[in-house]
mmCIF file of C-alpha atoms in Angstrom:
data_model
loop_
_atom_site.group_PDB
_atom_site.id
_atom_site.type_symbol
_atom_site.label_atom_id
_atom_site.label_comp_id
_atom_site.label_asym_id
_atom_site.label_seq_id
_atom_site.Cartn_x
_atom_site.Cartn_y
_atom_site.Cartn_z
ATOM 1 C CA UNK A 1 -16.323 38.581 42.663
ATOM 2 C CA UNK A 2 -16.154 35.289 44.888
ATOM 3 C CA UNK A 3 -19.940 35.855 44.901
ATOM 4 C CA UNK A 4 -20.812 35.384 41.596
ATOM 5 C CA UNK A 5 -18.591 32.823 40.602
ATOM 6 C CA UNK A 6 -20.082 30.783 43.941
ATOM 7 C CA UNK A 7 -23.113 31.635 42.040
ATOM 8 C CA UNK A 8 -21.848 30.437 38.234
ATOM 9 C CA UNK A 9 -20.994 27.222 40.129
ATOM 10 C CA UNK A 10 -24.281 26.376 41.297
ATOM 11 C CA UNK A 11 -25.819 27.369 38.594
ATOM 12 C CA UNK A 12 -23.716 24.979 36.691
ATOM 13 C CA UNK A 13 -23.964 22.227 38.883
ATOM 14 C CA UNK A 14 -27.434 22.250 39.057
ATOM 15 C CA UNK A 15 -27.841 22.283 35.373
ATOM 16 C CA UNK A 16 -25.916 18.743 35.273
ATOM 17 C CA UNK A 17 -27.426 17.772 38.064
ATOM 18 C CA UNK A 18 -30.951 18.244 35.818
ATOM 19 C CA UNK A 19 -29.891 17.395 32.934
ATOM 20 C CA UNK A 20 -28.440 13.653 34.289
ATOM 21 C CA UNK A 21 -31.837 13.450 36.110
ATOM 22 C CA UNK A 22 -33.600 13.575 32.698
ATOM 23 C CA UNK A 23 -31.490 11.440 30.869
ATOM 24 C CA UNK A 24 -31.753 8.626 33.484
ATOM 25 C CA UNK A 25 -35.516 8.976 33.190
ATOM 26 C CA UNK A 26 -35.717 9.182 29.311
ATOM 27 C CA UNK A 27 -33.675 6.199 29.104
ATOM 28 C CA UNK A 28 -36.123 4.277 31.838
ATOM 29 C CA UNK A 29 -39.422 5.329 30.097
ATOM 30 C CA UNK A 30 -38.462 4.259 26.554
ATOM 31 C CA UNK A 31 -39.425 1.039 25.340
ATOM 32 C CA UNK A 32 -36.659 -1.418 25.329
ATOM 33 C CA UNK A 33 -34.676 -2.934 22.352
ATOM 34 C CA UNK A 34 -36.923 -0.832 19.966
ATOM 35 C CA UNK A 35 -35.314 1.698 17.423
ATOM 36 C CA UNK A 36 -35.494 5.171 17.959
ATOM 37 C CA UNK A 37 -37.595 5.912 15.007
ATOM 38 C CA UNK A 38 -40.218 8.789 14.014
ATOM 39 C CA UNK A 39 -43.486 7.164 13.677
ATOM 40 C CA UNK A 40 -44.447 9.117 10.625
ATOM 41 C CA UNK A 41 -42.329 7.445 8.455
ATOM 42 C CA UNK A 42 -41.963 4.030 10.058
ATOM 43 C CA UNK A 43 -42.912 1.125 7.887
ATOM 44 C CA UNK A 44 -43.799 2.287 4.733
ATOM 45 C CA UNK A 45 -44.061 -1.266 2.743
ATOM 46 C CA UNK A 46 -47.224 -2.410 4.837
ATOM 47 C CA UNK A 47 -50.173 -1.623 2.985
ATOM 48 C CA UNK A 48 -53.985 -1.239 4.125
ATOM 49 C CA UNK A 49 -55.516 -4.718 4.213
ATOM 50 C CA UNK A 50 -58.580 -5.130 1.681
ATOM 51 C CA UNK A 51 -56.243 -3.003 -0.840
ATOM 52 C CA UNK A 52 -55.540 -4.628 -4.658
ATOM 53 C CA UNK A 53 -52.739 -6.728 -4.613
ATOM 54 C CA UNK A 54 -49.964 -6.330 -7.664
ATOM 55 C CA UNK A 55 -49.683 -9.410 -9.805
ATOM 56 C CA UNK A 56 -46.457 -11.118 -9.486
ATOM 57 C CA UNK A 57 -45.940 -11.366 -13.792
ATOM 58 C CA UNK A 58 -47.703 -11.100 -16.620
ATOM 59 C CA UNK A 59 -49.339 -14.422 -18.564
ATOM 60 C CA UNK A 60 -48.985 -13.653 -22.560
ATOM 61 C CA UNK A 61 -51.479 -15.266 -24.638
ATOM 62 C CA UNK A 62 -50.239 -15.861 -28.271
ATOM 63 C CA UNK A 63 -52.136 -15.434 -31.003
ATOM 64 C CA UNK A 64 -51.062 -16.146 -35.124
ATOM 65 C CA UNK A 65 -52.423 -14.282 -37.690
ATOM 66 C CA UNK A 66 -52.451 -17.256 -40.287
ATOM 67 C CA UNK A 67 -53.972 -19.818 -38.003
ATOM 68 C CA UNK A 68 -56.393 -21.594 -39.779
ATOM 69 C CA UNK A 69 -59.394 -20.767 -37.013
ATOM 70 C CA UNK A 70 -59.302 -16.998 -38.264
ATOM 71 C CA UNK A 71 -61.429 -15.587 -40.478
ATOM 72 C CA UNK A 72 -60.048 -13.572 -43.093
ATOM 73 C CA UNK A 73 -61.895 -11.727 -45.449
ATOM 74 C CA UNK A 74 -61.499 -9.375 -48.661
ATOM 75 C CA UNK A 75 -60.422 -9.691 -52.171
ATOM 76 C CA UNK A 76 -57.037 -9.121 -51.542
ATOM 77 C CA UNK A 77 -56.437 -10.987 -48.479
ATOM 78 C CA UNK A 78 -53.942 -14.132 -48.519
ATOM 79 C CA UNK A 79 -51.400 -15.811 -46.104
ATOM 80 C CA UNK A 80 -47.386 -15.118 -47.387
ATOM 81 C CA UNK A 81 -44.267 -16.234 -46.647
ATOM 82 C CA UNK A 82 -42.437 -14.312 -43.997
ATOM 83 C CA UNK A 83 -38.936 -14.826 -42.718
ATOM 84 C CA UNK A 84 -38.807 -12.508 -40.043
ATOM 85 C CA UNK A 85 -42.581 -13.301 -39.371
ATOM 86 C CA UNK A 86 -42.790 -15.573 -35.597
ATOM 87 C CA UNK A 87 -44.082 -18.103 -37.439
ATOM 88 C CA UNK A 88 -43.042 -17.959 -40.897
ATOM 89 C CA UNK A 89 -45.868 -16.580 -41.979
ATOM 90 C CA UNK A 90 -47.819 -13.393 -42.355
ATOM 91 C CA UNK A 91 -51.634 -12.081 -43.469
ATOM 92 C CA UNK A 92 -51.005 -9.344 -46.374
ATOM 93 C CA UNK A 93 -53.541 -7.874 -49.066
ATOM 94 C CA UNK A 94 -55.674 -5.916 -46.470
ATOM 95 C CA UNK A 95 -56.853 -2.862 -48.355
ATOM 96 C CA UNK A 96 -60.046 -2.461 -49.884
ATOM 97 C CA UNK A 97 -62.687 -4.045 -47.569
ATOM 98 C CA UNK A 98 -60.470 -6.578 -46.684
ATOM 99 C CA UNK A 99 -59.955 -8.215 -42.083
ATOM 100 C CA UNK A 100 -58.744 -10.966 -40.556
ATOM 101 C CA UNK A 101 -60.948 -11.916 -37.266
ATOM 102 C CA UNK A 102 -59.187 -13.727 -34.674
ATOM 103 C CA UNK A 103 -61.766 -16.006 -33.411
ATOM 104 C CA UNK A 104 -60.531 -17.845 -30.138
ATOM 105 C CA UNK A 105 -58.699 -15.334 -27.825
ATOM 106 C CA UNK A 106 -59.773 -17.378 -24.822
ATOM 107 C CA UNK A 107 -58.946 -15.784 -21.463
ATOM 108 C CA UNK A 108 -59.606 -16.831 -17.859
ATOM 109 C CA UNK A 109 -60.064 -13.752 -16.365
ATOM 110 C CA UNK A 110 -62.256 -10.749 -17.691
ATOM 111 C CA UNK A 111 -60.954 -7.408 -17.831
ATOM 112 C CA UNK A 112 -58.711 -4.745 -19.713
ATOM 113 C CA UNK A 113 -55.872 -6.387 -21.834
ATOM 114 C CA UNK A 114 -52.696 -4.312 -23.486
ATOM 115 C CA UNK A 115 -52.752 -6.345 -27.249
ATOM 116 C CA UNK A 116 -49.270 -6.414 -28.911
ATOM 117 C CA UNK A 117 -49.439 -6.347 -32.724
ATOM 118 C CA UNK A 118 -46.807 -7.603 -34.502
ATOM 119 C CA UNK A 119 -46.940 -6.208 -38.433
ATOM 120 C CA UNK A 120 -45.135 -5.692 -41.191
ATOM 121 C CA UNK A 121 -45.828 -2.289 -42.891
ATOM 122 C CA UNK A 122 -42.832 0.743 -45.536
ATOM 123 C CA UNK A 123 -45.507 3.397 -44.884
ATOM 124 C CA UNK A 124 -47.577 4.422 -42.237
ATOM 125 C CA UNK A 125 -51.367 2.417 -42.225
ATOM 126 C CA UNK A 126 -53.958 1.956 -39.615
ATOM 127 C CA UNK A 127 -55.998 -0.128 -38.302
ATOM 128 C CA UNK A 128 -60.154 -0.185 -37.433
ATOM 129 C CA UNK A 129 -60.045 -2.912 -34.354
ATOM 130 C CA UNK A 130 -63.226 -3.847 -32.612
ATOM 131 C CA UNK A 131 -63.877 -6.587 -30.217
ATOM 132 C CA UNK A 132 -66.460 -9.502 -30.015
ATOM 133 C CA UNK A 133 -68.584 -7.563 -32.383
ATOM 134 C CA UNK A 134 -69.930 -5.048 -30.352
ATOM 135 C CA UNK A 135 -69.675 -1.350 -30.664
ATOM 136 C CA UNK A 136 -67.546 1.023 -32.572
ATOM 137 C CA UNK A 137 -64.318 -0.432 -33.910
ATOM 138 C CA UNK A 138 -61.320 1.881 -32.575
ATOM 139 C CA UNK A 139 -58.675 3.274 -35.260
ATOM 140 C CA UNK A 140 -55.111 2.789 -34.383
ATOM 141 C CA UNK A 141 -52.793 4.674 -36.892
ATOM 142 C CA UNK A 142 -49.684 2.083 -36.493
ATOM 143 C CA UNK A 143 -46.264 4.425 -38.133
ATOM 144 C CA UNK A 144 -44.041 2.567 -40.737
ATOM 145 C CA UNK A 145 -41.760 -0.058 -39.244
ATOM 146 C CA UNK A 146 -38.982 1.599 -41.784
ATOM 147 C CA UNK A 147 -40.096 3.236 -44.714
ATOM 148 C CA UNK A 148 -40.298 1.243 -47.882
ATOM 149 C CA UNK A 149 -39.083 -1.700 -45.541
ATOM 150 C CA UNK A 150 -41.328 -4.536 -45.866
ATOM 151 C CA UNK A 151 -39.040 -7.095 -44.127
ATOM 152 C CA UNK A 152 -39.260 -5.874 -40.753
ATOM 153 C CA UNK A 153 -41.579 -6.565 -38.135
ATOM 154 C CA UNK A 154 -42.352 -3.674 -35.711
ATOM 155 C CA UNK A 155 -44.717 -3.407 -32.866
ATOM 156 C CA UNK A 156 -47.521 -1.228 -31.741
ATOM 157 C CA UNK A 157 -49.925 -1.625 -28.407
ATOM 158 C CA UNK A 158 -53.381 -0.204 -27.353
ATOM 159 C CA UNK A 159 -55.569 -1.431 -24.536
ATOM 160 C CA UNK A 160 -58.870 -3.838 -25.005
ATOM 161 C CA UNK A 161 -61.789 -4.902 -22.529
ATOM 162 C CA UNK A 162 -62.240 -8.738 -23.103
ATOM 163 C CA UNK A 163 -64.445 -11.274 -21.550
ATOM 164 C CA UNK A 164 -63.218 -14.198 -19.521
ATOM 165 C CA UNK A 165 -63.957 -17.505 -21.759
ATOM 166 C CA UNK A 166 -63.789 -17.038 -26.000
ATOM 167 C CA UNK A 167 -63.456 -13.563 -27.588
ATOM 168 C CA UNK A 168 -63.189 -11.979 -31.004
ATOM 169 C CA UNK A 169 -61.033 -9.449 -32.340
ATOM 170 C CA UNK A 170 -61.551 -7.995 -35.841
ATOM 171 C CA UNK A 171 -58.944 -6.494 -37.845
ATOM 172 C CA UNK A 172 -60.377 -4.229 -40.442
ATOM 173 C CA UNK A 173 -58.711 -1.886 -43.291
ATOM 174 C CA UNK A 174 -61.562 0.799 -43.240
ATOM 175 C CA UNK A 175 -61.716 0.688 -46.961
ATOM 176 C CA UNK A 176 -57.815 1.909 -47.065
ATOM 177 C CA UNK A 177 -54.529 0.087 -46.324
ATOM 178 C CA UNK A 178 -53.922 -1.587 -43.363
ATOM 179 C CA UNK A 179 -50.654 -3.192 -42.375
ATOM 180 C CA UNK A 180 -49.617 -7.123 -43.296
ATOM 181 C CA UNK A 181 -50.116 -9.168 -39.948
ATOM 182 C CA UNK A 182 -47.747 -11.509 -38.047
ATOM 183 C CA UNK A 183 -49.687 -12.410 -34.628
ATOM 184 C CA UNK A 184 -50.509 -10.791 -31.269
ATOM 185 C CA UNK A 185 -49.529 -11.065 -28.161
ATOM 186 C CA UNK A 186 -52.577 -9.885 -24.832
ATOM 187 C CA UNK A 187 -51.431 -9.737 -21.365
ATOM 188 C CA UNK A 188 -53.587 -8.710 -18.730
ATOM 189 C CA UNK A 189 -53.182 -4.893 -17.411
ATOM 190 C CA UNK A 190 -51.453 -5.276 -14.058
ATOM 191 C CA UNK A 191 -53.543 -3.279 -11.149
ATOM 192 C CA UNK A 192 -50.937 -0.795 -9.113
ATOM 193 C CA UNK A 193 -51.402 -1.138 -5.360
ATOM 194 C CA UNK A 194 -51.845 2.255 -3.313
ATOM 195 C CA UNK A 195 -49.438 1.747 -0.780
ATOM 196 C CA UNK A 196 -49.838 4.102 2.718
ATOM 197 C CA UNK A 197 -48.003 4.689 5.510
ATOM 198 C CA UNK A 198 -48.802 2.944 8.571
ATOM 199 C CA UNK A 199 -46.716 2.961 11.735
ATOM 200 C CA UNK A 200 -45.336 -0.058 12.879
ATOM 201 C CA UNK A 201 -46.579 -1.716 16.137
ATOM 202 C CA UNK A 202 -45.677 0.291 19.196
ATOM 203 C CA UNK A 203 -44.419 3.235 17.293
ATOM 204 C CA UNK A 204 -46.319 5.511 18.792
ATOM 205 C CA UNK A 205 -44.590 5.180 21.859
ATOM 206 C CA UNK A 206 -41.484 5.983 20.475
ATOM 207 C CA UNK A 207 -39.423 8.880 20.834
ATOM 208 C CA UNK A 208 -36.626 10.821 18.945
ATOM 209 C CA UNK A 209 -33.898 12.335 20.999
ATOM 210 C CA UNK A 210 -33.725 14.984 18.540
ATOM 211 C CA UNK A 211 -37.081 16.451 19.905
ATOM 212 C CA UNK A 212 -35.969 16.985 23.378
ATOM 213 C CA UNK A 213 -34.820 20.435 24.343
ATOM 214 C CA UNK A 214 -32.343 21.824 26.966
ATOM 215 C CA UNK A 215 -35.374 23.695 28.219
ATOM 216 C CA UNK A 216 -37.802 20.741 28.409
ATOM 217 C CA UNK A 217 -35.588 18.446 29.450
ATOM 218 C CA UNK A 218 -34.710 20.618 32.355
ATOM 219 C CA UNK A 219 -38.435 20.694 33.352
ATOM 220 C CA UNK A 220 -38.828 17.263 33.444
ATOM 221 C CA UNK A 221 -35.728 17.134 36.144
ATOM 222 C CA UNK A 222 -37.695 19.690 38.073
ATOM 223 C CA UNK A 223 -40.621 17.568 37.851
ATOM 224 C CA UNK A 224 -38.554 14.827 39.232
ATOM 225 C CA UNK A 225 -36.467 16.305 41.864
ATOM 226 C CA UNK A 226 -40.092 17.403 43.348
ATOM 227 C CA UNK A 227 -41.380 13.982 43.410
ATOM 228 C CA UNK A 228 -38.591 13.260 45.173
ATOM 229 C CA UNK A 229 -37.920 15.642 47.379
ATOM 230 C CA UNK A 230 -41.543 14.405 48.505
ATOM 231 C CA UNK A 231 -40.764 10.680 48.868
ATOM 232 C CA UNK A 232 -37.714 11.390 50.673
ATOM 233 C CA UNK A 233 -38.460 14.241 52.687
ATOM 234 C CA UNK A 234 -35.117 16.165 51.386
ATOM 235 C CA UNK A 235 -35.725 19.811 50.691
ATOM 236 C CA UNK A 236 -35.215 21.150 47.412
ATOM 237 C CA UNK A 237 -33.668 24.135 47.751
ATOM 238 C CA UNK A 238 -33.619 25.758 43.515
ATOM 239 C CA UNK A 239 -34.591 24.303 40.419
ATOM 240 C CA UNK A 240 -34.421 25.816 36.845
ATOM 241 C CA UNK A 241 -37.148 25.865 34.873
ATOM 242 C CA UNK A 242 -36.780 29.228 32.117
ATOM 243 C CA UNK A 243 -34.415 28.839 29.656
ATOM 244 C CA UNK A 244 -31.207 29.265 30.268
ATOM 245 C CA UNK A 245 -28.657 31.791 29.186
ATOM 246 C CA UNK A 246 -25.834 29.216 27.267
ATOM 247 C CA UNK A 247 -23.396 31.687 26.609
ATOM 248 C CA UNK A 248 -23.828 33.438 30.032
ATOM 249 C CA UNK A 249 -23.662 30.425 31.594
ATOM 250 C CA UNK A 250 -19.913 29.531 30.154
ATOM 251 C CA UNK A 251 -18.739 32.978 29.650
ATOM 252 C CA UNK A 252 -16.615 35.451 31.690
ATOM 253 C CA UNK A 253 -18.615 36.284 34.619
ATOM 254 C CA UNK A 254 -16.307 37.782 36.757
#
């Protein structure tokens, strides 16, 4: 009886005895004033240099259907009156082989635009766009604005390629009905940066408690008390090194 709790006792001390050895030693080989932090997710907002960078806003580029630089054509075609046009104005009377070609969308930059059209239309109507005169023009099927409602002005988008400098975009009916026209509005499609995870500076030398283990950490005591049993000459008598019985340990051995 006095035997084995003699023997629960050293067992016990010598597990705090490791354990304190190993904390003192984690503490000393960690870096110093860094976060504990796992390296896999550490810094996520850096991103790899030579990547595209996201443009901080958008510059619009306005463009009115009645301006007097546009060509319109067709039989029908003819600038209106239009309160709840931008500019008071609006291009109506495109059916029946009729356009209006906007003839100085000047851009700095080449590249891929989103174009904003602003029309007035009661029933759905489409329109056959096709820019600076080169291949096939694109059909865009824009959806009433309200039915019968030819007061309104809705919007409808699609995506162009444009040239940097002077550009043209034609607005054709397809021999049908297209919508009347207030203006458009091109901003430049913004590039999306890949962002990827890079660990911060040092992080690979950091640790997380949460990894360590009873069992490893009562290794690395062993490892220790043998290092310095050998500077110091002191014998070392036991050390623990399979993993240890928790329950047994703090139970009712008897």
């Amino acid at each position: 009886m006095q035997l084995k709790t003699r023997r629960t006792a050293i067992l016990i001390a010598a597990l705090v005895l490791i354990v304190g050895i190993s904390v003192i030693i984690y503490k000393v080989s960690s870096p110093q004033g860094e976060d504990l932090a796992d390296p896999a997710v550490a810094n996520t907002n850096q991103a790899e240099e030579g990547e595209p960078q996201v443009e901080e806003a958008a510059v619009e580029y306005v463009f009115q259907a009645n301006d007097p630089r546009n060509t319109l054509k067709g039989p029908h075609t003819e600038v209106a009156d239009c309160a709840p046009c931008s500019d008071g104005k609006q291009v109506g009377g495109l059916f029946e082989g009729s356009s209006v070609q906007f003839n100085d969308v000047e851009i700095p930059e080449a590249g891929q635009y989103i174009v904003t059209v602003y029309y007035i239309s009661g029933d759905p109507r489409s329109f056959f766009v096709q820019a600076n005169g080169t291949g096939e023009a694109e059909k865009y099927d824009l959806p009433e604005v309200g039915k019968n409602d030819w007061e309104s002005v809705g919007t409808y988008e699609f995506a162009v390629e444009l040239a940097a400098g002077k550009n043209t975009l034609l607005f054709s009916d397809g021999d049908w009905y297209s919508p009347n026209l207030d203006k458009i509005i091109l901003r430049k499609r913004l590039r999306r940066m890949n962002r990827k995870i890079r660990p911060q500076p040092g992080a690979a030398r950091q640790r997380s408690a949460t990894k360590l283990h009873p069992q490893s950490m009562a290794r690395s005591g062993c490892r220790s008390m043998r290092r310095a049993s050998r500077l110091t000459a002191a014998p070392i008598r036991f050390c623990i090194t399979q993993r240890l019985d928790w329950p047994h340990i703090h139970g009712t051995a008897t």
